[in-house]
Every structure is written in C-alpha cells, then in structure tokens.
Tab-separated table of C-alpha atoms in Angstrom:
chain	number	residue	atom	x	y	z
B	53	SER	CA	26.282	25.674	42.037
B	54	VAL	CA	22.798	27.146	42.563
B	55	THR	CA	21.290	27.137	46.065
B	56	PHE	CA	18.118	28.470	47.674
B	57	GLY	CA	17.517	29.312	51.286
B	58	ALA	CA	15.362	27.188	53.563
B	59	ASN	CA	12.686	29.909	53.537
B	60	SER	CA	12.825	30.660	49.809
B	61	GLN	CA	9.642	32.238	48.421
B	62	LEU	CA	10.524	31.565	44.783
B	63	THR	CA	7.470	30.671	42.692
B	64	THR	CA	8.682	30.717	39.083
B	65	ILE	CA	11.845	29.770	37.228
B	66	GLY	CA	11.571	31.630	33.943
B	67	GLU	CA	12.220	30.548	30.379
B	68	PHE	CA	15.787	29.417	29.589
B	69	ALA	CA	16.986	30.596	33.014
B	70	PHE	CA	19.847	28.087	33.139
B	71	TYR	CA	20.206	27.464	29.415
B	72	LYS	CA	23.580	25.927	28.550
B	73	THR	CA	24.917	26.151	32.103
B	74	THR	CA	27.202	23.279	31.208
B	75	SER	CA	28.968	23.033	34.596
B	76	LEU	CA	25.798	22.789	36.704
B	77	THR	CA	25.515	19.253	38.112
B	78	SER	CA	22.647	19.364	40.620
B	79	ILE	CA	19.855	21.556	41.947
B	80	ALA	CA	17.166	21.313	44.620
B	81	ILE	CA	13.968	23.153	43.671
B	82	PRO	CA	12.182	25.011	46.504
B	83	ASP	CA	8.700	23.755	47.412
B	84	THR	CA	7.208	27.167	46.601
B	85	VAL	CA	8.040	26.917	42.889
B	86	THR	CA	4.882	26.287	40.856
B	87	SER	CA	6.308	26.238	37.335
B	88	ILE	CA	9.478	25.246	35.529
B	89	GLY	CA	9.314	27.305	32.366
B	90	GLU	CA	10.297	26.607	28.797
B	91	GLY	CA	13.902	25.543	28.301
B	92	VAL	CA	14.931	26.279	31.909
B	93	PHE	CA	17.689	23.657	31.929
B	94	ASP	CA	17.935	23.154	28.180
B	95	SER	CA	21.424	21.882	27.268
B	96	ALA	CA	22.673	21.940	30.857
B	97	THR	CA	24.676	18.941	29.770
B	98	SER	CA	26.230	18.090	33.172
B	99	LEU	CA	22.999	18.311	35.175
B	100	ASN	CA	22.540	14.818	36.610
B	101	SER	CA	20.379	15.451	39.668
B	102	ILE	CA	17.251	17.481	40.357
B	103	THR	CA	15.216	17.098	43.511
B	104	PHE	CA	11.846	18.334	44.706
B	105	GLY	CA	10.599	18.476	48.289
B	106	THR	CA	7.658	16.422	49.538
B	107	GLY	CA	5.624	19.638	49.668
B	108	SER	CA	6.449	20.714	46.098
B	109	GLN	CA	3.847	22.972	44.489
B	110	ILE	CA	5.020	22.487	40.903
B	111	THR	CA	2.166	21.998	38.430
B	112	THR	CA	3.935	22.412	35.070
B	113	ILE	CA	7.163	21.194	33.516
B	114	GLY	CA	7.603	23.297	30.407
B	115	THR	CA	8.692	22.568	26.860
B	116	TYR	CA	12.411	21.704	26.558
B	117	ALA	CA	12.734	22.020	30.358
B	118	PHE	CA	15.397	19.296	30.649
B	119	TYR	CA	16.321	18.930	26.986
B	120	GLU	CA	19.683	17.181	26.549
B	121	THR	CA	20.647	17.066	30.210
B	122	ALA	CA	22.546	14.279	32.037
B	123	LEU	CA	19.720	13.399	34.431
B	124	THR	CA	19.706	9.780	35.595
B	125	THR	CA	16.499	9.756	37.670
B	126	ILE	CA	13.571	12.033	38.361
B	127	ALA	CA	10.573	11.824	40.678
B	128	ILE	CA	7.741	13.936	39.273
B	129	PRO	CA	5.866	15.842	42.004
B	130	ASP	CA	2.223	14.844	42.495
B	131	LEU	CA	0.779	18.250	41.553
B	132	VAL	CA	2.329	18.281	38.066
B	133	THR	CA	-0.473	18.111	35.502
B	134	THR	CA	1.540	18.639	32.318
B	135	ILE	CA	4.897	17.492	30.978
B	136	GLY	CA	5.602	19.734	28.006
B	137	ASN	CA	6.779	18.882	24.520
B	138	GLU	CA	10.385	17.656	24.388
B	139	ALA	CA	10.742	18.190	28.140
B	140	PHE	CA	13.196	15.287	28.500
B	141	TYR	CA	14.202	14.893	24.859
B	142	GLY	CA	17.667	13.451	24.390
B	143	THR	CA	18.371	12.544	28.028
B	144	PRO	CA	20.555	9.476	27.336
B	145	PHE	CA	21.258	8.618	30.996
B	146	LEU	CA	17.688	8.864	32.303
B	147	ASN	CA	16.873	5.378	33.568
B	148	SER	CA	14.075	6.057	36.063
B	149	ILE	CA	10.942	8.231	36.000
B	150	THR	CA	8.597	7.835	38.942
B	151	PHE	CA	5.216	9.258	39.879
B	152	GLY	CA	3.507	9.300	43.265
B	153	THR	CA	0.265	7.476	43.993
B	154	GLY	CA	-1.447	10.867	44.105
B	155	SER	CA	-0.124	12.031	40.727
B	156	GLN	CA	-2.327	14.599	38.980
B	157	LEU	CA	-0.568	14.241	35.621
B	158	ASN	CA	-2.993	14.291	32.677
B	159	SER	CA	-0.824	14.987	29.653
B	160	ILE	CA	2.556	13.840	28.324
B	161	GLY	CA	3.645	16.121	25.522
B	162	ASP	CA	5.004	15.421	22.052
B	163	TYR	CA	8.557	14.008	22.010
B	164	ALA	CA	8.633	14.330	25.812
B	165	PHE	CA	11.025	11.406	26.357
B	166	ARG	CA	12.271	10.840	22.816
B	167	TYR	CA	15.713	9.251	22.795
B	168	ALA	CA	15.733	8.662	26.541
B	169	THR	CA	17.821	5.663	25.583
B	170	ALA	CA	18.526	4.363	29.128
B	171	LEU	CA	14.884	4.264	30.232
B	172	THR	CA	13.785	0.687	30.959
B	173	SER	CA	10.274	1.070	32.390
B	174	ILE	CA	7.465	3.508	33.046
B	175	ALA	CA	4.134	3.310	34.856
B	176	ILE	CA	1.703	5.823	33.354
B	177	PRO	CA	-0.421	7.566	36.028
B	178	ASP	CA	-4.164	6.900	35.955
B	179	LEU	CA	-5.222	10.482	35.158
B	180	VAL	CA	-3.160	10.730	31.956
B	181	THR	CA	-5.564	11.014	29.030
B	182	THR	CA	-3.107	11.688	26.201
B	183	ILE	CA	0.380	10.518	25.312
B	184	GLY	CA	1.627	12.861	22.604
B	185	THR	CA	3.317	12.226	19.283
B	186	SER	CA	6.647	10.375	19.511
B	187	ALA	CA	6.686	10.705	23.307
B	188	PHE	CA	8.815	7.558	23.736
B	189	TYR	CA	10.219	7.275	20.212
B	190	GLY	CA	13.652	5.666	20.225
B	191	THR	CA	13.589	4.513	23.861
B	192	THR	CA	15.450	1.433	22.751
B	193	VAL	CA	15.761	-0.362	26.125
B	194	LEU	CA	12.213	0.365	27.315
B	195	ASN	CA	10.844	-3.081	28.152
B	196	SER	CA	7.863	-2.292	30.391
B	197	VAL	CA	4.960	0.126	29.959
B	198	THR	CA	2.115	-0.286	32.431
B	199	PHE	CA	-1.213	1.404	33.111
B	200	GLY	CA	-3.266	1.363	36.296
B	201	ALA	CA	-6.601	-0.390	36.672
B	202	ASN	CA	-8.284	3.037	36.680
B	203	SER	CA	-6.425	4.451	33.693
B	204	GLN	CA	-8.234	7.282	31.895
B	205	LEU	CA	-6.053	7.164	28.798
B	206	THR	CA	-7.921	7.875	25.552
B	207	THR	CA	-5.184	8.540	23.005
B	208	ILE	CA	-1.883	6.893	22.157
B	209	GLY	CA	-0.470	9.411	19.725
B	210	GLU	CA	1.434	8.946	16.500
B	211	GLN	CA	4.752	7.087	16.740
B	212	VAL	CA	4.590	7.080	20.553
B	213	PHE	CA	6.575	3.866	20.975
B	214	ARG	CA	8.257	3.767	17.588
B	215	GLU	CA	11.556	1.867	17.751
B	216	ALA	CA	11.016	0.932	21.398
B	217	SER	CA	12.703	-2.249	20.318
B	218	ALA	CA	12.964	-3.904	23.774
B	219	LEU	CA	9.228	-3.699	24.503
B	220	THR	CA	7.768	-7.219	24.570
B	221	SER	CA	4.145	-6.737	25.644
B	222	ILE	CA	1.526	-4.115	26.313
B	223	ALA	CA	-2.037	-4.179	27.637
B	224	ILE	CA	-4.058	-1.302	26.173
B	225	PRO	CA	-6.502	0.283	28.653
B	226	ASP	CA	-10.204	-0.070	27.848
B	227	THR	CA	-10.585	3.721	27.712
B	228	VAL	CA	-8.277	4.113	24.712
B	229	THR	CA	-10.211	5.092	21.583
B	230	THR	CA	-7.309	5.874	19.251
B	231	ILE	CA	-3.960	4.310	18.464
B	232	GLY	CA	-2.117	6.758	16.254
B	233	ALA	CA	-0.179	6.186	13.063
B	234	GLY	CA	3.102	4.357	13.610
B	235	ALA	CA	2.472	4.017	17.360
B	236	PHE	CA	4.343	0.697	17.572
B	237	TYR	CA	6.297	0.876	14.320
B	238	GLY	CA	9.573	-1.032	14.609
B	239	THR	CA	8.891	-2.559	18.031
B	240	THR	CA	10.730	-5.631	16.874
B	241	ASN	CA	10.382	-7.641	20.114
B	242	LEU	CA	6.720	-6.868	20.758
B	243	ASN	CA	5.003	-10.257	20.892
B	244	SER	CA	1.800	-9.472	22.806
B	245	VAL	CA	-0.796	-6.704	22.446
B	246	THR	CA	-3.986	-7.184	24.428
B	247	PHE	CA	-7.269	-5.321	24.775
B	248	GLY	CA	-9.866	-5.676	27.517
B	249	ALA	CA	-13.371	-7.057	27.007
B	250	ASN	CA	-14.727	-3.504	27.316
B	251	SER	CA	-12.269	-1.863	24.950
B	252	GLN	CA	-13.518	1.427	23.479
B	253	LEU	CA	-11.023	1.401	20.621
B	254	THR	CA	-12.418	2.688	17.314
B	255	SER	CA	-9.337	3.636	15.299
B	256	ILE	CA	-5.960	2.038	14.528
B	257	GLY	CA	-3.744	4.406	12.575
B	258	SER	CA	-1.674	3.735	9.474
B	259	TYR	CA	1.433	1.558	9.994
B	260	ALA	CA	0.606	1.304	13.713
B	261	PHE	CA	2.258	-2.122	14.043
B	262	ARG	CA	4.493	-1.977	10.997
B	263	GLU	CA	7.526	-4.253	11.338
B	264	ALA	CA	6.472	-5.444	14.797
B	265	SER	CA	8.139	-8.601	13.628
B	266	ALA	CA	7.702	-10.681	16.824
B	267	LEU	CA	3.928	-10.160	17.101
B	268	THR	CA	2.188	-13.511	16.617
B	269	SER	CA	-1.494	-12.751	17.216
B	270	ILE	CA	-3.926	-9.923	17.829
B	271	ALA	CA	-7.654	-9.741	18.577
B	272	ILE	CA	-9.166	-6.572	17.133
B	273	PRO	CA	-11.806	-4.971	19.414
B	274	ASP	CA	-15.389	-4.900	18.134
B	275	GLY	CA	-15.608	-1.103	17.942
B	276	VAL	CA	-12.832	-0.713	15.367
B	277	THR	CA	-14.439	0.334	12.079
B	278	GLY	CA	-11.374	0.542	9.869
B	279	ILE	CA	-7.828	-0.804	9.660
B	280	ASN	CA	-5.681	1.795	7.945
B	281	GLU	CA	-2.883	1.484	5.403
B	282	LEU	CA	0.200	-0.568	6.277
B	283	THR	CA	-1.050	-1.342	9.797
B	284	PHE	CA	0.517	-4.805	9.931
B	285	TYR	CA	3.032	-4.319	7.119
B	286	GLN	CA	5.752	-6.970	7.420
B	287	THR	CA	4.723	-8.254	10.837
B	288	THR	CA	6.360	-11.434	9.697
B	289	SER	CA	5.499	-13.636	12.710
B	290	LEU	CA	1.789	-12.801	12.693
B	291	THR	CA	-0.222	-16.010	12.394
B	292	SER	CA	-3.615	-14.982	13.798
B	293	VAL	CA	-5.857	-11.917	13.457
B	294	THR	CA	-9.293	-12.324	15.013
B	295	PHE	CA	-12.478	-10.286	15.226
B	296	GLY	CA	-15.429	-10.639	17.589
B	297	GLU	CA	-18.938	-11.672	16.559
B	298	ASN	CA	-20.058	-8.048	16.959
B	299	SER	CA	-17.212	-6.530	14.973
B	300	GLN	CA	-18.073	-3.157	13.426
B	301	LEU	CA	-15.287	-3.370	10.868
B	302	THR	CA	-16.177	-1.993	7.429
B	303	THR	CA	-12.805	-1.230	5.830
B	304	ILE	CA	-9.476	-3.000	5.402
B	305	SER	CA	-7.267	-0.460	3.652
B	306	ASP	CA	-4.470	-1.031	1.152
B	307	TRP	CA	-1.241	-2.836	2.122
B	308	VAL	CA	-2.616	-3.644	5.610
B	309	PHE	CA	-1.221	-7.169	5.720
B	310	TYR	CA	1.553	-6.807	3.155
B	311	GLY	CA	4.370	-9.255	3.863
B	312	THR	CA	2.723	-11.004	6.832
B	313	THR	CA	4.347	-14.169	5.615
B	314	SER	CA	3.216	-16.375	8.537
B	315	LEU	CA	-0.490	-15.541	8.261
B	316	ASN	CA	-2.270	-18.679	7.014
B	317	SER	CA	-5.929	-17.779	7.541
B	318	VAL	CA	-8.075	-14.730	8.124
B	319	TYR	CA	-11.701	-14.109	9.084
B	320	ILE	CA	-13.510	-11.288	7.288
B	321	PRO	CA	-16.334	-9.783	9.394
B	322	SER	CA	-19.718	-9.612	7.710
B	323	GLY	CA	-19.850	-5.801	7.713
B	324	VAL	CA	-16.718	-5.322	5.586
B	325	THR	CA	-17.558	-3.397	2.422
B	326	ALA	CA	-14.118	-2.229	1.245
B	327	ILE	CA	-10.725	-3.915	0.962
B	328	GLY	CA	-7.652	-2.304	-0.606
B	329	PRO	CA	-6.371	-3.972	-3.807
B	330	ASN	CA	-3.042	-4.965	-2.222
B	331	ALA	CA	-4.265	-5.568	1.314
B	332	PHE	CA	-2.971	-9.150	1.350
B	333	LEU	CA	-0.082	-8.890	-1.104
B	334	GLU	CA	2.902	-11.117	-0.254
B	335	THR	CA	0.944	-13.069	2.385
B	336	THR	CA	2.662	-16.129	1.035
B	337	SER	CA	1.247	-18.585	3.620
B	338	LEU	CA	-2.372	-17.444	3.359
B	339	THR	CA	-4.544	-20.368	2.234
B	340	THR	CA	-7.940	-19.821	3.893
B	341	VAL	CA	-10.347	-16.890	4.083
B	342	TYR	CA	-13.316	-17.392	6.402
B	343	LEU	CA	-16.567	-15.705	5.370
B	344	THR	CA	-20.012	-15.600	6.994
B	345	GLU	CA	-21.564	-15.362	3.533
B	346	ASP	CA	-20.516	-14.722	-0.052
B	347	LEU	CA	-18.564	-11.450	-0.117
B	348	THR	CA	-18.958	-8.834	-2.843
B	349	ILE	CA	-16.408	-6.016	-3.110
B	350	ASP	CA	-16.336	-3.680	-6.107
B	351	VAL	CA	-18.658	-5.918	-8.184
B	352	THR	CA	-16.461	-9.003	-7.607
B	353	THR	CA	-18.039	-11.815	-5.563
B	354	TYR	CA	-15.997	-14.262	-3.515
B	355	GLU	CA	-18.164	-17.342	-3.146
B	356	ILE	CA	-17.962	-19.768	-0.260
B	357	GLY	CA	-16.803	-23.135	-1.527
B	358	THR	CA	-14.575	-21.702	-4.249
B	359	SER	CA	-10.956	-20.590	-4.375
B	360	GLY	CA	-8.972	-17.912	-6.129
B	361	SER	CA	-7.066	-14.685	-5.639
B	362	PHE	CA	-7.949	-12.272	-2.830
B	363	PHE	CA	-6.647	-8.677	-2.847
B	364	GLY	CA	-3.043	-9.618	-3.574
B	365	ALA	CA	-3.102	-13.132	-2.136
B	366	VAL	CA	-3.231	-16.028	-4.568
B	367	ASN	CA	-4.894	-19.438	-4.493
B	368	VAL	CA	-6.886	-19.077	-1.272
B	369	SER	CA	-10.016	-21.031	-0.356
B	370	PHE	CA	-13.210	-19.304	0.758
B	371	VAL	CA	-14.852	-21.301	3.541
B	372	PRO	CA	-17.702	-20.734	6.018
B	373	SER	CA	-16.730	-19.019	9.241
B	374	THR	CA	-19.216	-21.093	11.274
B	375	ILE	CA	-18.024	-24.537	12.335
B	376	ILE	CA	-20.360	-26.975	14.099
B	377	THR	CA	-18.565	-29.610	16.140
B	378	GLY	CA	-19.954	-32.799	17.632
B	379	THR	CA	-19.824	-36.591	17.714
B	380	GLY	CA	-21.857	-39.375	16.166
B	381	PRO	CA	-23.982	-38.739	13.069
B	382	PHE	CA	-24.924	-35.195	12.063
B	383	GLU	CA	-28.720	-35.122	11.904
B	384	LEU	CA	-31.568	-32.831	10.868
B	385	LEU	CA	-32.063	-31.038	14.183
B	386	ASP	CA	-28.396	-30.493	14.993
B	387	TRP	CA	-28.460	-26.995	13.463
B	388	THR	CA	-31.833	-25.479	12.694
B	389	GLY	CA	-33.980	-22.563	13.738
B	390	ALA	CA	-34.230	-18.826	13.274
B	391	GLY	CA	-30.906	-17.149	12.693
B	392	SER	CA	-29.109	-20.315	11.634
B	393	PRO	CA	-26.379	-19.546	9.096
B	394	THR	CA	-26.813	-20.478	5.474
B	395	ASN	CA	-23.192	-21.612	5.242
B	396	PHE	CA	-21.277	-23.657	7.783
B	397	MET	CA	-18.855	-26.532	8.157
B	398	ILE	CA	-19.151	-29.555	10.418
B	399	SER	CA	-16.326	-31.152	12.364
B	400	GLY	CA	-15.989	-34.277	14.496
B	401	PHE	CA	-19.187	-36.036	13.406
B	402	SER	CA	-18.891	-39.666	12.363
B	403	SER	CA	-21.329	-39.362	9.483
B	404	VAL	CA	-24.094	-37.252	7.955
B	405	ALA	CA	-27.596	-38.684	8.342
B	406	PRO	CA	-29.752	-38.914	5.189
B	407	ASN	CA	-32.331	-36.484	6.599
B	408	ALA	CA	-29.739	-33.835	7.534
C-alpha cells in the first residue's frame, strides 16, 4: 500500500521508484505530480489500478513506466504530452485507454503498447503527430483505431500495427505523409484502408501491408512517388489497386505484388519509370495491364495491343487505360480535340462509323 495525503506537494516520482513492488495493487497519484519517471512501476506485476485526479498536472509518462504491470484500464490526464517508449509494454490485461477531449498528447513512443493483448480499441487524440515504431505490435484483439476530424498525425511508424490481427478497417488521416515499413504487416482481417481526397501521403514503406490477407482493394493517393519492396506481398484477396489521374508514382519496387493471387488487372500510371524484375511474380490471376501509352522500362517496350510477360507475370494483355463509353454508332467527333489520348478503347457503342 502506498498513500499520499490530501495536501501532498509531491511533484516527481523518480526513476524505478516502485520497480518490482510485486504486491502493490493500486495507487492514486497526487494532482501535484508533473512527471512519472522511467520505469517507476516497471514489473509491479500486481498493479491493476492507477488513478489521477481531475486536476492532475502530469505532462510526461516515462519509458517503461508501467512495463509488465496488471493494469486493466487507464485514463491519461489531459496535460500529458508524451507517452514514452515501452511505457505499457506487456500489459496483458489492459483493455481500455482513454483520453480527455482536451488531451495535449503529441507523441506515442516506440513499443508503447506492444503486447497489450486485451486492448480492443483506441481513439488517437488530435494533437498526436507521431506513432512510434511497433507501438501497437501484437495487440491481437485490437479491432478499432480511430482518429479525430482534426487529426495532426504525420507519421505511422514502422510495424505500428503489425499482427493487430483483429483490426478490420482504418481511415488514414489526410495529414499523414509516411506509413512506415511493416506498419500493417500480418493484419490478417484488415479489409479496408481508406485515404481522404486531400491525403498528403508520399511514402509507403517496405512490406507495409504484407500478408494483410483480407484486403480486397486500395486506392493509392496521388502524392505517393514510390511503392517499396514487398508492400503487398501475399495480400491474397487483393483484387483492385487504383491510382488517380494525377498520380506522381515513378517506382514500383521489387516483389511489391508477389503472391497477390486475386489481382486480375492493374493500371500503371504514366509517370512510372522503374519496376522491379519480380514486382508481379506469382500474380497468377493477372491478365490485364492498363497503360496510357506504350511503356518502356530498361530498354524493353510494352506495346498497347500486344501481350506477353510483365515483371514476373506471364501472358498479360496491354490495353489502353482510357475507355470511352456510349450508345449508338461511334463517330468522328465523339473523341477529338487537344489532349485526346492516342490510345483508347470504346465500350457500349452499337457500331463504328466509317468516318470515325
């Protein structure tokens, strides 16, 4: 038992103050405390309850602060700006983390909630700009991750949600510029990833969605310039990958779509200048590659209207990405003028007029 008087003036709980106090079950932190230092309750394996007053002045929760404790719930005080690395690592009974509407949190550290295996949901406060490496790695029952309409998040770090196998959907805030390597690796029930119309995303890290085997479609934001190695490796339900008309994509790296056995067509943006030699290996259902114009990569040209192998895929057809639809006969003026594509297909017309 640890108690503090009603008029406690305590401001700091120092590093490892209650380290391995294995009989401690609960503690109420005085409002005057501004910092919980490194490892304060590290390995206090019976600690299942910690409370803060409504006037709490805490701004920092240090590294390893609650490492391998028995906490079941925690309400983070509004003035906390930082949750340190591994702060709640290995808390297998933690099923609820809440933040106030006035939360000042801006950073969630590396491994902060790794193996919090009872955690089912979390709402990330708007002021958080960075979620660190492996922050929610192995949170195997986490099924809901939400962001506010005013989210300021810019970075989803490496392996943040790796093996969060209960997660089914996520909407990435427009402010995010980087999704780190392995961020959603092994999220085997993830079937929906969406980006806003104003997405600022520029980078998707290697194996970011590797083995996200329930993911069926994804629309890549225009600002993404490269898709790194193994990004969609063995996302076996993936049938559709789309890019906007203003896509800035230049590079599709090696093994990106390896084993995406449900993918039957893909559109290659006009700015792509490099594709890895095995980018589409084992895409056994791939039959159609849409191109805006003939594509030349490493002195090999893939001509619209032909078929052949394509960076690991075999026997695919190269067809125009522009499709003109209509009814009745297709005539001369149906598609003319400055900027008209050289290559296109027509669909729905009853015939092609002689002057077309």
